[in-house]
Amino acid sequence: MRWARISLFALAAAVATVAVVVLRGVTFYTDYLWFVDLGYRQVFVTLVLSRLRVGLMGGALFWLAVMANLWIVRGRNRQLHVVGGVLEPLRPGRVLGLAALGTLVVAVLLGLALAAQWPVVERFRHATPFGLNDPFFGLDIGFYVFTLPFLRLVYQFGFLTLLAALAASAAGHYLVGSFYLYGDRITLQPRARLHLSILLASALVLKAYGYRLAMWQLLFSPRGVAFGASYTDIHAQLPALRILVVVALLAAALVMVAAFRRSIRMTLAALGLVLVSSLAVGSAYPSLVQQFQVSPNELSLEIPYMEHNIAFTRAAFGLDRITESDFPATLTLTREDIERNRETIDNIRLWDWRPLRQTYSQLQEMRLYYHFNDVDLVRYHLDGQLRSVMISARELNQAQLPAAARTWVNLHLKFTHGYGAVLSPGNEVTPEGLPAFYIRDIPPRGRAELSIQRPEIYFGELTHDYIVVKTAEKEFDYPIGDRNVETEYEGRAGIPMGSLFKRLAFGLRFRHYQLIVSGALRPESRIVFRRQIMDRVRTIAPFLLYDSDPYLVVADGRLFWFIDAYTVSSGYPYSQPHPLGLNYIRNAAKVVVDAYHGDTKFYVFEPDDPIIQTYSKVFPGLFLPEQAMPAYLREHVRYPADMFRIQAHMFLTYHMQDPRVFYNKEDQWAIPNEMIEAKTQAMEPYYVIMKLPGSDRSEFILMLPFTPVGKQNMIAWVAGRADDPYYGELKLFKFPKEGLVFGPMQVEARIDQDSRIAQDLTLWGQLGSQVNRGNLLVIPIEEALLYVEPLYLQARDNPLPELKRVFLIYGNQVAMEETLQKAIDRVFGGVVEEPTRPSDGLTYRELIFRAIALYRQAQERLVRGDWAGYGQFMDELGEVLANLEQMDGGQPPEGGQ
């Protein structure tokens, strides 16, 4: 029975091993086919070879090093002394056999861990200089970004291997009887003593090299008032590390002397010397210098190091590229100025993406299985002008299919793609408060210059599962009335499944037997997977960081996804890390994915970035030059939002370049808050079309205002430019400090304090509507600022937001009108129709409730002594009572309930 159980266990283990190997092999094979289909065969080969090279070499070196030392363990057998008696030692051959198997398992695990470090090795092998040296060691920044991580990896691997060899050798010598413990005595054979001493001395020599690496690592020290080497690091920690290098080498020599003198005490003394020196010289001494020498004189001693931190941080995050100008923020804006900047006015975005997505969903999803995942802002040249346009893809969400319809055929052969997109101007509203569509409906219809000839969306943000195209089962294309139009995919994507072997491979990969046996598959059928665009680009280039918000554009009659890609590092010396952990970033590449064909192209937009140059050497052919991007795509490039957020966050502190001001944080800035849907949150960067001060043409920019820490007034705003020839430039405009410039929350407060606005908002809320505020936009015009905020209403039980009012704030004037133009007319002069009051058009019953509410609000104003507010409420109460009098002698008309 025992042998039967062992045999059964062995059989199960063998079957499991074979299954794992087969499944991993299938994944490898199908991944290869996927890369070949995309035209990135060489990228796949490089990725695989890089992992294999690092993993196999590391695992093999570890195994050989440990086994070589165990081979040395071989010696004549001695008695093995253990507590309670004496045993015969194991035969050396058996020890080696067991050790070889155990070491192999460890080596495989270590190799797998090392394989994940392939980017470190490849960046080292193809390193590109930065052309900038650090201020203390005089080494190029590329040494810290590319070389130092590799040296640390080699050091960690070497130290781990030596410790493993030392532990294995000690255990081996013990098991074969080369040394034994008896009472408090340790007895070693000369051969064992010499062997173990050499290993221990080698570890100490390697430790000395670790101290040398720690010297370079000082440029990343968090000890001082600013990130990077501080006064203590340079004047105390650096000398201490030099001493520790000498101590470690001396200890290694003492260990070898002890081996020949057969002195265990000398060996222990050598190890104790390293430990005590590390604590006393490496830790205690720098701490004392920091506490008693630096802290009392911190500002004067740390100034040079703060200067390095400021300069290197600004360079690492591209803040040194920001050009600064003054912005007077005057109150001299005239109607003529408004008309002269009509292109800016006509592009002020009134639709916030949150309510607009809900509105799109209600008006344009058409069917349960369609979904608008996001709304993006892009720009187009329309009617001779640059116009901001909101766009959203109508994607297919298979999870919203009825449960009974989620069959394998429907999910993978039938419902394969979304259809079309919705486009509307960011500033236009219908009389009903709804978006004025440029492109709408299924099939898409609207403006000819934005027409979509290929509306099918096979690749998007919601396309998570695989599909099979060109099958005997026609694909659902789009609905018309009570019938469905069907189609067959005509694009380039997909891996042919004509052979039984491929069908078996994909059936095993996706665990779907239907891929093997389905009669719907034909010789020309193709399987398409990794259709989710972020998964797609991360698989091709996993070494890049990607923006969290892909955006869609209509270009050349097709739909394309844009994704900004970043090169990042945490190895830029003296640069303060961002909370995400990186301390260097560049928007090195733009990725474009064809929503129909799936073509995925990487275009380099920061050719001077050493990291992208290095990856271009590692993966020749992956990256295309910026000039290779077609013009119809190039005009849709945006300044990347995530990088702008990171730069803005760092700039809050690192706009201060005077080390004394920096030390005291005298001019620390903050990102202001705003009201969104009745909640307070940090202001997000927003895209606008406007003329920058000093420019003679409108351009598409990303901007964000700043406030001082602890204050609500605005102190500056920054803009990232997206149009040629200024793409990538950052411009900062600073307000005069001697005057007050309202910040976003101060503007929000002014809206809330307006008595007419307050009563209208209160009434809308009482009448069952949900009142939501959109983004507050700060719009620079000439040398002044306009503040614009949209107001949306929606029924509580019907999520169809309608844009009902627009707030315009300029100086001390607050206007709330039905349109932006009416608000401008009210503030800057013009014919203004009186807006409809919330009480207009109410039923008899609603007028009664309105009258009660107005009376209560009037009494509240009376108690406060607010006679102006009291008068306004009483005036409207009079209007409400007059309306009641007109309704059939004070009785509700028939049906008026």
Tab-separated table of C-alpha atoms in Angstrom, residues 180-547:
chain	number	residue	atom	x	y	z
A	180	TYR	CA	31.778	18.930	14.890
A	181	LEU	CA	30.443	20.495	18.031
A	182	TYR	CA	31.155	18.864	21.362
A	183	GLY	CA	30.101	20.756	24.466
A	184	ASP	CA	31.380	24.286	24.027
A	185	ARG	CA	34.135	23.251	21.646
A	186	ILE	CA	34.192	23.573	17.859
A	187	THR	CA	36.584	21.244	16.117
A	188	LEU	CA	37.410	21.759	12.425
A	189	GLN	CA	39.664	19.921	10.076
A	190	PRO	CA	42.277	22.210	8.469
A	191	ARG	CA	40.691	21.762	5.075
A	192	ALA	CA	37.235	22.775	6.338
A	193	ARG	CA	38.685	25.704	8.269
A	194	LEU	CA	40.483	27.050	5.204
A	195	HIS	CA	37.467	26.556	2.951
A	196	LEU	CA	34.998	28.326	5.252
A	197	SER	CA	37.486	31.096	5.985
A	198	ILE	CA	37.959	31.826	2.285
A	199	LEU	CA	34.191	32.089	1.828
A	200	LEU	CA	33.812	34.336	4.878
A	201	ALA	CA	36.714	36.543	3.779
A	202	SER	CA	35.187	36.798	0.289
A	203	ALA	CA	31.909	37.928	1.824
A	204	LEU	CA	33.753	40.609	3.792
A	205	VAL	CA	35.538	41.812	0.646
A	206	LEU	CA	32.165	42.007	-1.087
A	207	LYS	CA	30.829	43.897	1.911
A	208	ALA	CA	33.625	46.419	1.434
A	209	TYR	CA	32.391	46.906	-2.138
A	210	GLY	CA	28.885	47.372	-0.727
A	211	TYR	CA	30.215	50.270	1.333
A	212	ARG	CA	31.668	51.709	-1.869
A	213	LEU	CA	28.262	51.523	-3.524
A	214	ALA	CA	26.767	53.203	-0.463
A	215	MET	CA	29.024	56.210	-1.111
A	216	TRP	CA	27.364	56.795	-4.482
A	217	GLN	CA	23.993	56.100	-2.886
A	218	LEU	CA	24.512	59.119	-0.612
A	219	LEU	CA	23.241	61.310	-3.448
A	220	PHE	CA	19.807	59.818	-2.686
A	221	SER	CA	19.952	60.432	1.055
A	222	PRO	CA	16.742	61.678	2.745
A	223	ARG	CA	18.677	62.785	5.857
A	224	GLY	CA	18.968	66.545	5.309
A	225	VAL	CA	16.461	69.332	4.814
A	226	ALA	CA	16.345	68.449	1.115
A	227	PHE	CA	16.640	65.145	-0.730
A	228	GLY	CA	20.180	64.194	-1.741
A	229	ALA	CA	23.568	64.316	-0.032
A	230	SER	CA	23.515	66.748	2.895
A	231	TYR	CA	26.290	68.338	4.917
A	232	THR	CA	26.321	65.351	7.277
A	233	ASP	CA	26.379	62.873	4.390
A	234	ILE	CA	29.397	64.510	2.757
A	235	HIS	CA	31.364	65.465	5.868
A	236	ALA	CA	30.523	62.553	8.175
A	237	GLN	CA	28.803	59.659	6.390
A	238	LEU	CA	31.174	59.636	3.406
A	239	PRO	CA	34.349	59.510	5.558
A	240	ALA	CA	32.663	56.861	7.716
A	241	LEU	CA	31.990	54.696	4.672
A	242	ARG	CA	35.606	55.036	3.570
A	243	ILE	CA	36.688	53.856	7.010
A	244	LEU	CA	34.246	50.944	6.838
A	245	VAL	CA	35.714	49.880	3.493
A	246	VAL	CA	39.122	49.636	5.151
A	247	VAL	CA	37.659	47.875	8.198
A	248	ALA	CA	35.895	45.271	6.042
A	249	LEU	CA	39.084	44.563	4.074
A	250	LEU	CA	41.086	44.361	7.314
A	251	ALA	CA	38.518	41.954	8.750
A	252	ALA	CA	38.806	39.785	5.634
A	253	ALA	CA	42.601	39.650	6.115
A	254	LEU	CA	42.181	38.760	9.814
A	255	VAL	CA	39.855	35.904	8.880
A	256	MET	CA	42.498	34.450	6.573
A	257	VAL	CA	45.199	34.871	9.228
A	258	ALA	CA	42.918	33.153	11.737
A	259	ALA	CA	42.502	30.254	9.311
A	260	PHE	CA	46.224	29.555	9.307
A	261	ARG	CA	46.571	30.172	13.038
A	262	ARG	CA	43.576	27.964	13.769
A	263	SER	CA	41.998	30.709	15.893
A	264	ILE	CA	38.223	30.827	16.085
A	265	ARG	CA	38.465	33.802	18.450
A	266	MET	CA	40.324	35.867	15.878
A	267	THR	CA	37.610	35.125	13.310
A	268	LEU	CA	34.913	36.170	15.735
A	269	ALA	CA	36.928	39.291	16.607
A	270	ALA	CA	37.114	40.220	12.911
A	271	LEU	CA	33.355	39.919	12.559
A	272	GLY	CA	32.833	41.888	15.765
A	273	LEU	CA	35.128	44.615	14.456
A	274	VAL	CA	32.908	45.046	11.387
A	275	LEU	CA	29.727	45.094	13.469
A	276	VAL	CA	31.022	47.565	16.061
A	277	SER	CA	32.533	49.817	13.394
A	278	SER	CA	29.271	49.819	11.458
A	279	LEU	CA	27.347	50.927	14.538
A	280	ALA	CA	29.897	53.387	15.908
A	281	VAL	CA	31.400	54.844	12.749
A	282	GLY	CA	28.614	54.235	10.238
A	283	SER	CA	25.624	55.221	12.385
A	284	ALA	CA	26.510	56.912	15.668
A	285	TYR	CA	29.142	59.339	14.385
A	286	PRO	CA	26.988	60.820	11.541
A	287	SER	CA	24.039	61.101	13.935
A	288	LEU	CA	26.145	63.054	16.413
A	289	VAL	CA	27.399	65.381	13.685
A	290	GLN	CA	23.838	65.943	12.494
A	291	GLN	CA	22.522	66.647	15.982
A	292	PHE	CA	25.275	68.765	17.487
A	293	GLN	CA	26.965	70.414	14.491
A	294	VAL	CA	24.401	70.675	11.724
A	295	SER	CA	21.083	71.194	13.493
A	296	PRO	CA	22.167	74.391	15.312
A	297	ASN	CA	23.534	75.838	12.054
A	298	GLU	CA	21.326	74.060	9.542
A	299	LEU	CA	20.523	76.904	7.156
A	300	SER	CA	24.098	78.112	6.667
A	301	LEU	CA	25.558	74.607	6.349
A	302	GLU	CA	22.860	73.167	4.072
A	303	ILE	CA	22.608	75.991	1.517
A	304	PRO	CA	24.928	74.385	-1.101
A	305	TYR	CA	23.080	71.073	-0.809
A	306	MET	CA	19.651	72.696	-1.106
A	307	GLU	CA	20.893	74.450	-4.255
A	308	HIS	CA	21.813	71.071	-5.740
A	309	ASN	CA	18.453	69.593	-4.755
A	310	ILE	CA	16.541	72.499	-6.317
A	311	ALA	CA	18.537	72.467	-9.555
A	312	PHE	CA	18.450	68.697	-10.065
A	313	THR	CA	14.770	68.328	-9.130
A	314	ARG	CA	13.796	71.055	-11.562
A	315	ALA	CA	15.850	69.406	-14.303
A	316	ALA	CA	14.497	65.906	-13.595
A	317	PHE	CA	10.842	66.974	-13.806
A	318	GLY	CA	11.326	69.461	-16.640
A	319	LEU	CA	10.538	72.408	-14.375
A	320	ASP	CA	13.639	74.215	-15.597
A	321	ARG	CA	11.891	74.541	-18.964
A	322	ILE	CA	9.146	76.721	-17.503
A	323	THR	CA	9.306	80.325	-18.678
A	324	GLU	CA	7.833	82.854	-16.256
A	325	SER	CA	5.924	86.059	-16.974
A	326	ASP	CA	3.892	88.524	-14.975
A	327	PHE	CA	0.122	88.649	-15.352
A	328	PRO	CA	-1.390	91.912	-14.023
A	329	ALA	CA	-4.961	90.574	-13.555
A	330	THR	CA	-6.475	94.020	-14.177
A	331	LEU	CA	-10.155	94.965	-14.056
A	332	THR	CA	-10.055	96.943	-17.314
A	333	LEU	CA	-11.600	94.341	-19.621
A	334	THR	CA	-14.017	95.875	-22.121
A	335	ARG	CA	-16.611	94.622	-24.564
A	336	GLU	CA	-14.104	95.286	-27.347
A	337	ASP	CA	-11.576	93.025	-25.599
A	338	ILE	CA	-14.206	90.304	-25.433
A	339	GLU	CA	-14.930	90.557	-29.149
A	340	ARG	CA	-11.235	90.613	-29.979
A	341	ASN	CA	-10.904	87.287	-28.139
A	342	ARG	CA	-14.050	85.768	-29.563
A	343	GLU	CA	-12.278	82.483	-30.397
A	344	THR	CA	-11.425	82.033	-26.725
A	345	ILE	CA	-14.968	82.953	-25.628
A	346	ASP	CA	-16.526	80.589	-28.155
A	347	ASN	CA	-14.429	77.717	-26.827
A	348	ILE	CA	-15.068	78.105	-23.104
A	349	ARG	CA	-16.119	74.609	-22.116
A	350	LEU	CA	-19.551	74.513	-20.499
A	351	TRP	CA	-19.900	70.737	-20.455
A	352	ASP	CA	-18.169	68.915	-17.641
A	353	TRP	CA	-17.376	65.306	-18.567
A	354	ARG	CA	-19.309	63.837	-15.616
A	355	PRO	CA	-22.802	65.085	-16.442
A	356	LEU	CA	-22.081	64.910	-20.164
A	357	ARG	CA	-21.339	61.187	-19.934
A	358	GLN	CA	-24.694	60.698	-18.220
A	359	THR	CA	-26.412	62.747	-20.911
A	360	TYR	CA	-24.669	60.801	-23.669
A	361	SER	CA	-25.730	57.593	-21.943
A	362	GLN	CA	-29.381	58.624	-21.843
A	363	LEU	CA	-29.525	59.990	-25.383
A	364	GLN	CA	-27.046	57.979	-27.440
A	365	GLU	CA	-26.367	54.513	-26.038
A	366	MET	CA	-29.363	53.229	-28.024
A	367	ARG	CA	-29.103	49.696	-26.655
A	368	LEU	CA	-28.442	48.117	-23.267
A	369	TYR	CA	-25.136	46.642	-24.357
A	370	TYR	CA	-23.584	49.940	-25.483
A	371	HIS	CA	-21.682	52.069	-22.985
A	372	PHE	CA	-19.837	55.385	-22.931
A	373	ASN	CA	-16.863	54.766	-20.654
A	374	ASP	CA	-15.332	58.235	-20.717
A	375	VAL	CA	-15.616	61.669	-22.323
A	376	ASP	CA	-12.517	63.436	-23.616
A	377	LEU	CA	-11.799	66.929	-24.891
A	378	VAL	CA	-9.974	67.285	-28.218
A	379	ARG	CA	-9.761	70.052	-30.813
A	380	TYR	CA	-10.578	70.347	-34.490
A	381	HIS	CA	-10.288	73.053	-37.127
A	382	LEU	CA	-13.915	73.697	-38.090
A	383	ASP	CA	-15.277	76.599	-40.119
A	384	GLY	CA	-11.844	78.179	-40.168
A	385	GLN	CA	-11.542	78.162	-36.377
A	386	LEU	CA	-9.981	75.980	-33.732
A	387	ARG	CA	-12.849	74.390	-31.788
A	388	SER	CA	-12.893	72.331	-28.593
A	389	VAL	CA	-14.943	69.165	-29.021
A	390	MET	CA	-16.156	66.571	-26.510
A	391	ILE	CA	-15.914	62.980	-27.738
A	392	SER	CA	-16.849	59.564	-26.400
A	393	ALA	CA	-16.667	56.075	-27.882
A	394	ARG	CA	-19.808	53.956	-28.002
A	395	GLU	CA	-18.216	50.732	-26.838
A	396	LEU	CA	-19.752	47.297	-26.521
A	397	ASN	CA	-20.040	46.181	-22.902
A	398	GLN	CA	-20.685	42.446	-23.024
A	399	ALA	CA	-21.382	42.362	-19.277
A	400	GLN	CA	-24.622	44.242	-19.995
A	401	LEU	CA	-25.957	41.579	-22.327
A	402	PRO	CA	-28.865	39.618	-20.806
A	403	ALA	CA	-27.641	36.558	-18.912
A	404	ALA	CA	-29.366	34.195	-21.341
A	405	ALA	CA	-27.562	35.873	-24.257
A	406	ARG	CA	-24.059	35.485	-22.826
A	407	THR	CA	-23.316	32.289	-24.727
A	408	TRP	CA	-19.897	31.438	-26.142
A	409	VAL	CA	-21.081	32.197	-29.676
A	410	ASN	CA	-22.509	35.586	-28.727
A	411	LEU	CA	-19.542	36.642	-26.597
A	412	HIS	CA	-16.772	35.573	-28.964
A	413	LEU	CA	-18.250	35.355	-32.468
A	414	LYS	CA	-21.347	37.561	-32.588
A	415	PHE	CA	-21.088	40.635	-30.343
A	416	THR	CA	-17.525	41.586	-31.235
A	417	HIS	CA	-17.317	45.373	-31.368
A	418	GLY	CA	-18.682	48.737	-30.387
A	419	TYR	CA	-19.932	51.201	-32.921
A	420	GLY	CA	-19.092	54.817	-33.572
A	421	ALA	CA	-18.600	57.811	-31.347
A	422	VAL	CA	-20.509	60.847	-30.188
A	423	LEU	CA	-19.051	64.337	-30.686
A	424	SER	CA	-20.427	67.635	-29.457
A	425	PRO	CA	-18.956	71.117	-29.047
A	426	GLY	CA	-17.853	71.844	-25.526
A	427	ASN	CA	-19.637	75.183	-25.371
A	428	GLU	CA	-22.935	74.756	-27.223
A	429	VAL	CA	-26.299	73.935	-25.663
A	430	THR	CA	-29.740	73.365	-27.140
A	431	PRO	CA	-32.735	75.307	-25.763
A	432	GLU	CA	-33.552	72.204	-23.722
A	433	GLY	CA	-30.136	72.323	-22.027
A	434	LEU	CA	-28.743	69.350	-23.970
A	435	PRO	CA	-25.533	69.062	-26.025
A	436	ALA	CA	-25.619	70.173	-29.649
A	437	PHE	CA	-24.219	67.136	-31.434
A	438	TYR	CA	-21.651	67.250	-34.219
A	439	ILE	CA	-21.796	63.451	-34.659
A	440	ARG	CA	-24.596	61.296	-33.279
A	441	ASP	CA	-26.748	58.196	-33.775
A	442	ILE	CA	-26.176	54.798	-35.375
A	443	PRO	CA	-24.878	54.788	-38.092
A	444	PRO	CA	-22.999	57.999	-37.250
A	445	ARG	CA	-24.339	61.129	-38.919
A	446	GLY	CA	-23.476	64.793	-38.608
A	447	ARG	CA	-20.786	67.139	-39.890
A	448	ALA	CA	-19.107	65.962	-43.079
A	449	GLU	CA	-15.596	66.982	-41.974
A	450	LEU	CA	-15.955	64.720	-38.910
A	451	SER	CA	-17.516	61.784	-40.734
A	452	ILE	CA	-16.557	58.283	-39.617
A	453	GLN	CA	-16.198	55.775	-42.443
A	454	ARG	CA	-14.963	53.017	-40.090
A	455	PRO	CA	-17.114	53.302	-36.954
A	456	GLU	CA	-16.497	49.758	-35.681
A	457	ILE	CA	-14.551	49.656	-32.398
A	458	TYR	CA	-12.726	46.337	-32.093
A	459	PHE	CA	-10.068	47.794	-29.785
A	460	GLY	CA	-10.959	50.033	-26.873
A	461	GLU	CA	-11.146	50.501	-23.130
A	462	LEU	CA	-13.889	47.894	-22.561
A	463	THR	CA	-12.761	45.198	-25.033
A	464	HIS	CA	-11.377	42.727	-22.496
A	465	ASP	CA	-12.117	39.363	-24.117
A	466	TYR	CA	-10.938	37.591	-27.243
A	467	ILE	CA	-13.058	37.269	-30.389
A	468	VAL	CA	-12.895	35.139	-33.528
A	469	VAL	CA	-13.625	36.858	-36.833
A	470	LYS	CA	-14.307	35.630	-40.369
A	471	THR	CA	-16.346	32.716	-39.077
A	472	ALA	CA	-19.501	31.137	-40.466
A	473	GLU	CA	-21.399	33.201	-37.873
A	474	LYS	CA	-21.972	36.759	-39.071
A	475	GLU	CA	-21.060	39.486	-36.569
A	476	PHE	CA	-23.629	41.860	-35.135
A	477	ASP	CA	-22.775	45.318	-36.492
A	478	TYR	CA	-25.461	47.751	-35.324
A	479	PRO	CA	-29.213	47.892	-34.728
A	480	ILE	CA	-31.744	49.581	-37.010
A	481	GLY	CA	-35.267	49.702	-35.684
A	482	ASP	CA	-36.347	46.194	-34.767
A	483	ARG	CA	-33.661	44.428	-36.790
A	484	ASN	CA	-29.886	44.051	-36.648
A	485	VAL	CA	-27.361	44.716	-39.391
A	486	GLU	CA	-24.645	42.067	-39.633
A	487	THR	CA	-21.099	42.275	-40.980
A	488	GLU	CA	-17.795	40.462	-41.389
A	489	TYR	CA	-14.499	41.902	-40.189
A	490	GLU	CA	-12.362	43.328	-43.017
A	491	GLY	CA	-9.430	44.567	-40.937
A	492	ARG	CA	-5.826	43.452	-40.576
A	493	ALA	CA	-5.903	42.162	-37.001
A	494	GLY	CA	-6.050	38.542	-35.987
A	495	ILE	CA	-4.057	35.318	-36.021
A	496	PRO	CA	-5.139	32.706	-38.584
A	497	MET	CA	-6.549	29.549	-36.975
A	498	GLY	CA	-6.558	27.335	-40.023
A	499	SER	CA	-4.547	24.487	-38.479
A	500	LEU	CA	-5.768	22.102	-35.805
A	501	PHE	CA	-2.570	22.728	-33.844
A	502	LYS	CA	-3.356	26.436	-33.505
A	503	ARG	CA	-6.935	25.703	-32.515
A	504	LEU	CA	-5.641	23.350	-29.834
A	505	ALA	CA	-3.154	25.958	-28.650
A	506	PHE	CA	-5.727	28.724	-28.342
A	507	GLY	CA	-8.304	26.369	-26.864
A	508	LEU	CA	-5.839	25.486	-24.103
A	509	ARG	CA	-4.794	29.085	-23.580
A	510	PHE	CA	-8.312	30.411	-23.104
A	511	ARG	CA	-9.725	27.185	-21.562
A	512	HIS	CA	-12.508	27.070	-24.170
A	513	TYR	CA	-13.007	23.735	-25.911
A	514	GLN	CA	-15.288	25.466	-28.434
A	515	LEU	CA	-12.204	26.885	-30.151
A	516	ILE	CA	-11.234	23.308	-30.984
A	517	VAL	CA	-14.575	21.749	-31.923
A	518	SER	CA	-16.763	24.633	-33.122
A	519	GLY	CA	-18.062	24.136	-36.660
A	520	ALA	CA	-18.399	27.899	-37.067
A	521	LEU	CA	-14.624	28.277	-37.436
A	522	ARG	CA	-13.380	28.228	-41.025
A	523	PRO	CA	-9.840	27.947	-42.468
A	524	GLU	CA	-9.716	31.733	-42.866
A	525	SER	CA	-10.966	32.423	-39.321
A	526	ARG	CA	-8.752	34.609	-37.152
A	527	ILE	CA	-8.549	35.058	-33.404
A	528	VAL	CA	-8.107	38.561	-31.993
A	529	PHE	CA	-7.065	39.059	-28.370
A	530	ARG	CA	-5.490	41.672	-26.092
A	531	ARG	CA	-7.981	44.142	-27.478
A	532	GLN	CA	-8.052	46.301	-24.343
A	533	ILE	CA	-5.763	49.130	-25.377
A	534	MET	CA	-3.898	49.567	-22.074
A	535	ASP	CA	-3.236	45.815	-21.836
A	536	ARG	CA	-2.121	45.919	-25.454
A	537	VAL	CA	0.508	48.641	-25.080
A	538	ARG	CA	1.752	47.379	-21.696
A	539	THR	CA	2.379	43.940	-23.198
A	540	ILE	CA	4.396	45.386	-26.073
A	541	ALA	CA	6.392	47.865	-23.978
A	542	PRO	CA	6.098	46.980	-20.260
A	543	PHE	CA	9.063	49.198	-19.395
A	544	LEU	CA	7.132	52.442	-20.017
A	545	LEU	CA	4.642	54.177	-17.729
A	546	TYR	CA	1.342	55.089	-19.367
A	547	ASP	CA	-1.126	57.911	-18.847
